Amino acid sequence: MTKHFRFLTLFTILLHACQPSASLAPTPAPVIPTATLTPSPSLAPPTQTLPPTSTPEPLPNIERVLIVSFDGLRPDAIEAANMDSTMELMQTGAYTLTAQTIDPSLTLPAHSSMLVGTCPAKHIVRWNVYVPENGFALGSDIFDLAHAAGLRTVFVTGKEKLRQVTEPTSTDFFEFIDRTDKIQDKTTVLRLALDQIAQGFGLMFVHFAEGDIEGHNKGWMSRAQLDVYGREDRGLGSMIQTLKDKGMYETTLIIVTSDHGGHDSTHGTGLPDDMTIPWVINGPRILPGELQTQVHIMDTAATAAFALGLPIPPEWDGIPVYEAFGLPVDFTRNGGCAGVTP
Ligand SMILES: [Zn+2]
């Protein structure tokens, strides 16, 4: 563990040590949330620290969710690549560096699970190239839910095959960069993302593809790949700055994650290097610290739905990461896909 993360851990311990736990608070016993729980605008975190004589500032509501996926990003690449924007989100938000993707740990199946909220057995996307005759991932995905609720939905991706995650009718804006998964484009994804932030959104997904491409070219954790992640992270910084400039930052929930890791110059296996991904969440109502919950890639859709107050389909395998909101967690639920560990 690096000095940086030791500091984060110590900070987290101290933070919790200064706060009464939910079980000691003189409030009614918390109820384990169900998958259909929606957030209440008046809901206060259970770890209120202000003295009783203070008038607490009302927490801003979550008005939009931004999901950023760095393709192929291993958790240990974040610090190695000096991804300062991501690390800033970790320091002031909640995170885990041991989240798990699905098997097969491939781009299109994994992004389908991330955004449809289900395991491959339900969304059925096990192919990893653009096969338009196969149609779209099955089931109600997070874009279906958000669009049906009247939110503006935006999908910006480096790879055309991600079109198969959700139907065109569920995205108000969809653009891809590359039909081949091989062309490196250093500016277009970011430019589109910044344009779309300026137009406003309720749900936005941005997929930076080049880290994966460089991993296949030069190897995972190679200097060349880390340089790409560093550049893409500065793009994330530009997106955050634009949110601030537009007065949107305080009401935006940001999730930063990945579809899979990698080893040597490939991925797709059940090896921990391929399966383990980072998962970072930052924004209104988020309790800072390292998450103890075992997060799975399907939980991204569920957490976004929870944050936006959208009804979570009962067939979803993903569970909102309640711990990030300071809410009780049912640790008896594994939440993974059958036959896949952990
Ligand atoms: Zn990928």
Tab-separated table of C-alpha atoms and ligand atoms in Angstrom:
chain	number	residue	atom	x	y	z
A	1	MET	CA	0.000	0.000	0.000
A	2	THR	CA	1.408	3.355	-0.901
A	3	LYS	CA	1.844	6.316	1.354
A	4	HIS	CA	-0.973	8.051	-0.473
A	5	PHE	CA	-3.505	5.353	0.257
A	6	ARG	CA	-2.246	4.873	3.793
A	7	PHE	CA	-3.149	8.521	4.288
A	8	LEU	CA	-6.581	7.937	2.834
A	9	THR	CA	-7.140	4.960	5.112
A	10	LEU	CA	-5.974	6.894	8.172
A	11	PHE	CA	-8.175	9.819	7.181
A	12	THR	CA	-11.121	7.484	6.867
A	13	ILE	CA	-10.481	5.884	10.260
A	14	LEU	CA	-10.206	9.288	11.910
A	15	LEU	CA	-13.338	10.496	10.168
A	16	HIS	CA	-15.337	7.557	11.397
A	17	ALA	CA	-13.813	7.806	14.878
A	18	CYS	CA	-15.192	11.339	15.147
A	19	GLN	CA	-18.698	10.326	14.223
A	20	PRO	CA	-21.318	8.348	16.095
A	21	SER	CA	-22.134	5.124	14.357
A	22	ALA	CA	-25.646	4.616	13.072
A	23	SER	CA	-26.258	1.983	15.754
A	24	LEU	CA	-25.438	4.465	18.545
A	25	ALA	CA	-27.502	7.342	17.221
A	26	PRO	CA	-30.687	8.068	19.214
A	27	THR	CA	-32.821	7.489	16.189
A	28	PRO	CA	-35.051	4.572	15.274
A	29	ALA	CA	-33.212	1.476	14.092
A	30	PRO	CA	-32.423	1.808	10.418
A	31	VAL	CA	-34.236	-0.392	7.994
A	32	ILE	CA	-32.175	-2.400	5.509
A	33	PRO	CA	-32.977	-0.786	2.183
A	34	THR	CA	-34.587	-2.853	-0.491
A	35	ALA	CA	-33.803	-2.680	-4.166
A	36	THR	CA	-36.830	-0.465	-4.686
A	37	LEU	CA	-35.882	2.193	-2.140
A	38	THR	CA	-35.646	5.652	-3.612
A	39	PRO	CA	-33.785	8.537	-2.006
A	40	SER	CA	-35.708	11.156	-0.132
A	41	PRO	CA	-34.696	14.781	-0.640
A	42	SER	CA	-35.050	15.290	3.107
A	43	LEU	CA	-32.917	12.279	3.983
A	44	ALA	CA	-29.957	13.238	6.163
A	45	PRO	CA	-26.893	11.024	6.461
A	46	PRO	CA	-26.930	8.927	9.662
A	47	THR	CA	-23.546	10.338	10.656
A	48	GLN	CA	-24.573	13.931	11.316
A	49	THR	CA	-21.705	15.695	13.099
A	50	LEU	CA	-23.010	19.238	13.549
A	51	PRO	CA	-23.773	20.290	17.131
A	52	PRO	CA	-27.511	20.460	17.893
A	53	THR	CA	-27.479	24.255	18.163
A	54	SER	CA	-26.315	24.651	14.553
A	55	THR	CA	-28.651	24.996	11.651
A	56	PRO	CA	-27.398	22.397	9.177
A	57	GLU	CA	-27.019	23.448	5.600
A	58	PRO	CA	-29.446	21.497	3.448
A	59	LEU	CA	-27.680	18.974	1.294
A	60	PRO	CA	-27.915	19.682	-2.423
A	61	ASN	CA	-30.008	17.248	-4.376
A	62	ILE	CA	-28.593	14.985	-7.039
A	63	GLU	CA	-29.883	16.381	-10.325
A	64	ARG	CA	-27.719	14.392	-12.714
A	65	VAL	CA	-25.313	11.465	-12.856
A	66	LEU	CA	-22.083	11.306	-14.861
A	67	ILE	CA	-20.500	7.865	-15.350
A	68	VAL	CA	-16.940	7.802	-16.710
A	69	SER	CA	-15.341	4.527	-17.827
A	70	PHE	CA	-11.616	4.317	-18.515
A	71	ASP	CA	-11.392	1.208	-20.672
A	72	GLY	CA	-9.062	-1.417	-19.227
A	73	LEU	CA	-8.095	0.631	-16.158
A	74	ARG	CA	-6.560	-1.474	-13.415
A	75	PRO	CA	-6.862	0.026	-9.932
A	76	ASP	CA	-3.099	0.133	-9.503
A	77	ALA	CA	-2.787	2.256	-12.649
A	78	ILE	CA	-4.543	5.218	-11.015
A	79	GLU	CA	-1.608	6.247	-8.877
A	80	ALA	CA	1.030	4.902	-11.263
A	81	ALA	CA	-0.390	7.110	-14.025
A	82	ASN	CA	-0.742	10.143	-11.732
A	83	MET	CA	-4.479	10.336	-12.363
A	84	ASP	CA	-4.838	13.401	-10.165
A	85	SER	CA	-8.477	14.113	-11.001
A	86	THR	CA	-9.509	10.567	-10.171
A	87	MET	CA	-7.468	10.617	-6.964
A	88	GLU	CA	-9.080	13.924	-5.983
A	89	LEU	CA	-12.505	12.303	-6.416
A	90	MET	CA	-11.301	9.409	-4.238
A	91	GLN	CA	-9.999	11.691	-1.489
A	92	THR	CA	-13.240	13.654	-1.231
A	93	GLY	CA	-15.604	10.819	-2.149
A	94	ALA	CA	-16.028	7.084	-1.600
A	95	TYR	CA	-14.109	4.399	-3.430
A	96	THR	CA	-12.986	0.817	-3.643
A	97	LEU	CA	-10.025	-0.556	-5.538
A	98	THR	CA	-11.331	-4.124	-5.413
A	99	ALA	CA	-14.594	-3.919	-7.355
A	100	GLN	CA	-15.238	-6.842	-9.680
A	101	THR	CA	-16.258	-6.996	-13.310
A	102	ILE	CA	-18.086	-9.914	-14.940
A	103	ASP	CA	-16.812	-13.011	-16.686
A	104	PRO	CA	-15.983	-12.715	-19.563
A	105	SER	CA	-13.932	-9.649	-18.642
A	106	LEU	CA	-14.412	-8.116	-22.091
A	107	THR	CA	-15.409	-4.611	-23.121
A	108	LEU	CA	-18.900	-5.029	-24.559
A	109	PRO	CA	-20.204	-7.679	-22.114
A	110	ALA	CA	-18.773	-5.744	-19.160
A	111	HIS	CA	-20.149	-2.367	-20.216
A	112	SER	CA	-23.499	-4.077	-20.773
A	113	SER	CA	-23.468	-5.302	-17.169
A	114	MET	CA	-22.315	-1.872	-15.971
A	115	LEU	CA	-25.193	-0.045	-17.653
A	116	VAL	CA	-27.945	-2.682	-17.886
A	117	GLY	CA	-27.494	-3.694	-14.251
A	118	THR	CA	-27.550	-7.434	-14.891
A	119	CYS	CA	-25.191	-10.379	-15.339
A	120	PRO	CA	-24.492	-11.657	-18.877
A	121	ALA	CA	-26.973	-14.507	-18.351
A	122	LYS	CA	-29.755	-11.896	-18.494
A	123	HIS	CA	-28.507	-9.241	-20.918
A	124	ILE	CA	-26.987	-12.051	-23.103
A	125	VAL	CA	-24.210	-9.869	-24.539
A	126	ARG	CA	-21.208	-12.214	-24.590
A	127	TRP	CA	-19.859	-11.084	-27.938
A	128	ASN	CA	-17.225	-8.365	-28.088
A	129	VAL	CA	-17.421	-6.938	-31.602
A	130	TYR	CA	-20.129	-4.857	-33.242
A	131	VAL	CA	-22.767	-7.312	-34.480
A	132	PRO	CA	-25.780	-5.134	-35.308
A	133	GLU	CA	-27.920	-8.125	-36.278
A	134	ASN	CA	-27.699	-9.273	-32.648
A	135	GLY	CA	-29.635	-6.225	-31.574
A	136	PHE	CA	-29.246	-4.754	-28.123
A	137	ALA	CA	-28.634	-5.954	-24.600
A	138	LEU	CA	-31.823	-7.412	-23.159
A	139	GLY	CA	-33.637	-5.825	-20.260
A	140	SER	CA	-34.321	-2.327	-19.019
A	141	ASP	CA	-31.023	-0.469	-18.746
A	142	ILE	CA	-30.211	2.753	-16.926
A	143	PHE	CA	-30.702	4.779	-20.110
A	144	ASP	CA	-34.178	3.284	-20.623
A	145	LEU	CA	-35.127	4.284	-17.078
A	146	ALA	CA	-33.646	7.779	-17.219
A	147	HIS	CA	-35.061	8.571	-20.647
A	148	ALA	CA	-38.520	7.341	-19.634
A	149	ALA	CA	-38.334	9.675	-16.622
A	150	GLY	CA	-37.719	12.637	-18.917
A	151	LEU	CA	-34.010	13.039	-18.246
A	152	ARG	CA	-31.693	13.999	-21.081
A	153	THR	CA	-29.480	10.977	-21.751
A	154	VAL	CA	-26.014	11.185	-23.329
A	155	PHE	CA	-23.727	8.351	-24.425
A	156	VAL	CA	-20.234	9.197	-25.734
A	157	THR	CA	-18.019	6.219	-26.518
A	158	GLY	CA	-14.719	5.472	-28.132
A	159	LYS	CA	-16.016	2.234	-29.661
A	160	GLU	CA	-18.972	1.711	-31.969
A	161	LYS	CA	-19.807	-1.682	-30.470
A	162	LEU	CA	-21.090	-0.008	-27.312
A	163	ARG	CA	-24.128	1.019	-29.378
A	164	GLN	CA	-25.416	-2.451	-28.522
A	165	VAL	CA	-25.705	-1.621	-24.810
A	166	THR	CA	-28.887	0.420	-25.273
A	167	GLU	CA	-31.390	1.228	-27.998
A	168	PRO	CA	-31.096	4.508	-29.942
A	169	THR	CA	-34.529	5.534	-28.674
A	170	SER	CA	-33.135	5.677	-25.118
A	171	THR	CA	-30.261	8.071	-25.826
A	172	ASP	CA	-30.911	11.705	-26.691
A	173	PHE	CA	-27.302	11.929	-27.863
A	174	PHE	CA	-25.086	9.018	-28.904
A	175	GLU	CA	-21.743	9.270	-30.656
A	176	PHE	CA	-18.871	6.883	-31.138
A	177	ILE	CA	-15.358	7.464	-32.432
A	178	ASP	CA	-13.938	4.271	-33.799
A	179	ARG	CA	-15.364	1.399	-35.844
A	180	THR	CA	-12.258	-0.765	-35.527
A	181	ASP	CA	-11.258	-0.623	-31.831
A	182	LYS	CA	-7.774	0.300	-33.082
A	183	ILE	CA	-7.770	3.951	-34.078
A	184	GLN	CA	-6.448	6.258	-31.413
A	185	ASP	CA	-8.252	9.533	-31.144
A	186	LYS	CA	-6.844	11.883	-28.572
A	187	THR	CA	-9.445	14.618	-28.625
A	188	THR	CA	-12.876	13.710	-29.946
A	189	VAL	CA	-14.371	11.872	-26.957
A	190	LEU	CA	-13.405	14.704	-24.643
A	191	ARG	CA	-14.625	17.393	-27.036
A	192	LEU	CA	-17.997	15.665	-27.377
A	193	ALA	CA	-18.221	15.190	-23.615
A	194	LEU	CA	-17.505	18.861	-22.919
A	195	ASP	CA	-20.069	19.920	-25.540
A	196	GLN	CA	-22.699	17.689	-23.993
A	197	ILE	CA	-22.015	18.897	-20.456
A	198	ALA	CA	-22.593	22.425	-21.694
A	199	GLN	CA	-25.953	21.365	-23.149
A	200	GLY	CA	-27.065	19.832	-19.863
A	201	PHE	CA	-27.954	16.241	-19.045
A	202	GLY	CA	-29.652	13.980	-16.550
A	203	LEU	CA	-27.550	10.903	-17.265
A	204	MET	CA	-24.276	10.924	-19.161
A	205	PHE	CA	-21.863	8.094	-19.900
A	206	VAL	CA	-18.388	8.837	-21.228
A	207	HIS	CA	-16.098	6.018	-22.384
A	208	PHE	CA	-12.377	6.685	-22.820
A	209	ALA	CA	-11.134	3.785	-24.974
A	210	GLU	CA	-7.453	4.387	-25.587
A	211	GLY	CA	-5.946	2.932	-22.429
A	212	ASP	CA	-7.186	-0.486	-23.528
A	213	ILE	CA	-5.845	-0.007	-27.053
A	214	GLU	CA	-2.416	0.939	-25.708
A	215	GLY	CA	-2.529	-2.035	-23.329
A	216	HIS	CA	-2.984	-4.362	-26.275
A	217	ASN	CA	-0.205	-2.550	-28.138
A	218	LYS	CA	2.411	-2.112	-25.405
A	219	GLY	CA	1.166	-4.083	-22.421
A	220	TRP	CA	-0.863	-3.406	-19.281
A	221	MET	CA	0.863	-0.985	-16.927
A	222	SER	CA	3.397	-0.114	-19.635
A	223	ARG	CA	4.668	3.448	-19.653
A	224	ALA	CA	2.780	4.054	-22.888
A	225	GLN	CA	-0.510	2.884	-21.385
A	226	LEU	CA	-0.007	4.894	-18.198
A	227	ASP	CA	0.662	8.001	-20.270
A	228	VAL	CA	-2.689	7.522	-22.004
A	229	TYR	CA	-4.507	7.183	-18.695
A	230	GLY	CA	-2.779	10.312	-17.418
A	231	ARG	CA	-3.969	12.255	-20.449
A	232	GLU	CA	-7.498	10.870	-20.232
A	233	ASP	CA	-7.599	11.763	-16.545
A	234	ARG	CA	-6.756	15.354	-17.423
A	235	GLY	CA	-9.783	15.152	-19.706
A	236	LEU	CA	-11.853	14.144	-16.715
A	237	GLY	CA	-10.437	17.194	-14.962
A	238	SER	CA	-11.651	19.384	-17.824
A	239	MET	CA	-15.108	17.844	-17.549
A	240	ILE	CA	-15.210	18.572	-13.814
A	241	GLN	CA	-14.061	22.139	-14.424
A	242	THR	CA	-16.812	22.595	-17.014
A	243	LEU	CA	-19.387	21.304	-14.530
A	244	LYS	CA	-18.098	23.895	-12.048
A	245	ASP	CA	-18.102	26.690	-14.628
A	246	LYS	CA	-21.715	25.880	-15.523
A	247	GLY	CA	-22.804	25.785	-11.879
A	248	MET	CA	-23.658	22.091	-12.174
A	249	TYR	CA	-20.919	20.495	-10.094
A	250	GLU	CA	-22.622	20.732	-6.705
A	251	THR	CA	-25.640	18.789	-7.956
A	252	THR	CA	-23.797	16.175	-10.046
A	253	LEU	CA	-23.010	12.666	-8.867
A	254	ILE	CA	-19.869	11.338	-10.576
A	255	ILE	CA	-18.944	7.652	-10.851
A	256	VAL	CA	-15.512	6.736	-12.248
A	257	THR	CA	-14.861	3.105	-13.038
A	258	SER	CA	-13.680	0.656	-15.679
A	259	ASP	CA	-14.924	-2.358	-17.638
A	260	HIS	CA	-11.995	-4.697	-16.868
A	261	GLY	CA	-8.315	-4.728	-16.021
A	262	GLY	CA	-5.661	-6.594	-17.949
A	263	HIS	CA	-2.379	-8.504	-17.820
A	264	ASP	CA	0.506	-8.811	-20.267
A	265	SER	CA	-1.138	-7.446	-23.416
A	266	THR	CA	-4.590	-8.924	-23.025
A	267	HIS	CA	-7.632	-9.434	-20.783
A	268	GLY	CA	-10.803	-11.501	-20.786
A	269	THR	CA	-9.830	-14.192	-18.287
A	270	GLY	CA	-10.961	-14.740	-14.709
A	271	LEU	CA	-7.551	-13.687	-13.358
A	272	PRO	CA	-7.681	-11.034	-10.621
A	273	ASP	CA	-5.684	-8.643	-12.809
A	274	ASP	CA	-8.455	-8.835	-15.428
A	275	MET	CA	-11.421	-8.964	-13.050
A	276	THR	CA	-10.541	-6.223	-10.551
A	277	ILE	CA	-11.619	-2.668	-11.340
A	278	PRO	CA	-11.722	0.656	-9.505
A	279	TRP	CA	-15.050	2.163	-8.479
A	280	VAL	CA	-15.131	5.791	-7.316
A	281	ILE	CA	-18.184	7.870	-6.442
A	282	ASN	CA	-18.272	11.563	-5.571
A	283	GLY	CA	-20.985	14.137	-5.202
A	284	PRO	CA	-23.940	15.192	-3.081
A	285	ARG	CA	-24.771	12.897	-0.143
A	286	ILE	CA	-21.639	10.790	-0.545
A	287	LEU	CA	-19.872	9.884	2.692
A	288	PRO	CA	-16.104	10.003	2.076
A	289	GLY	CA	-13.993	6.955	2.706
A	290	GLU	CA	-12.918	3.553	1.470
A	291	LEU	CA	-15.901	1.288	0.903
A	292	GLN	CA	-16.138	-2.037	2.689
A	293	THR	CA	-18.943	-3.205	0.415
A	294	GLN	CA	-17.950	-5.682	-2.296
A	295	VAL	CA	-18.908	-3.662	-5.344
A	296	HIS	CA	-19.741	-5.415	-8.619
A	297	ILE	CA	-19.874	-3.779	-12.026
A	298	MET	CA	-23.687	-4.194	-12.182
A	299	ASP	CA	-23.951	-1.971	-9.102
A	300	THR	CA	-23.075	1.069	-11.215
A	301	ALA	CA	-26.473	1.118	-12.948
A	302	ALA	CA	-28.267	0.399	-9.682
A	303	THR	CA	-26.440	3.184	-7.851
A	304	ALA	CA	-27.165	5.659	-10.636
A	305	ALA	CA	-30.851	4.696	-10.597
A	306	PHE	CA	-30.979	5.029	-6.808
A	307	ALA	CA	-29.337	8.438	-6.926
A	308	LEU	CA	-31.760	9.687	-9.587
A	309	GLY	CA	-34.797	8.289	-7.775
A	310	LEU	CA	-35.588	5.894	-10.625
A	311	PRO	CA	-37.369	2.587	-9.951
A	312	ILE	CA	-34.886	-0.280	-9.990
A	313	PRO	CA	-36.168	-3.252	-12.024
A	314	PRO	CA	-36.541	-6.318	-9.797
A	315	GLU	CA	-34.584	-8.473	-12.238
A	316	TRP	CA	-31.441	-6.364	-11.869
A	317	ASP	CA	-28.481	-8.143	-10.285
A	318	GLY	CA	-26.860	-4.866	-9.301
A	319	ILE	CA	-27.442	-3.336	-5.881
A	320	PRO	CA	-27.026	0.360	-5.060
A	321	VAL	CA	-23.831	0.945	-3.112
A	322	TYR	CA	-25.758	2.204	-0.080
A	323	GLU	CA	-22.610	2.465	2.028
A	324	ALA	CA	-21.423	5.359	-0.136
A	325	PHE	CA	-24.528	7.307	0.937
A	326	GLY	CA	-23.976	6.491	4.615
A	327	LEU	CA	-26.891	4.082	4.566
A	328	PRO	CA	-26.996	0.623	6.163
A	329	VAL	CA	-25.691	-2.257	4.103
A	330	ASP	CA	-26.990	-5.801	3.961
A	331	PHE	CA	-23.663	-7.633	3.966
A	332	THR	CA	-25.463	-10.981	3.611
A	333	ARG	CA	-26.044	-10.205	-0.048
A	334	ASN	CA	-23.165	-11.105	-2.315
A	335	GLY	CA	-24.509	-9.402	-5.374
A	336	GLY	CA	-22.180	-11.102	-7.834
A	337	CYS	CA	-23.007	-13.290	-10.810
A	338	ALA	CA	-23.605	-16.986	-10.258
A	339	GLY	CA	-20.521	-19.082	-10.798
A	340	VAL	CA	-18.181	-16.113	-10.562
A	341	THR	CA	-16.065	-15.369	-7.509
A	342	PRO	CA	-16.011	-13.524	-5.228
B	1	ZN	ZN	-12.445	-2.825	-22.497
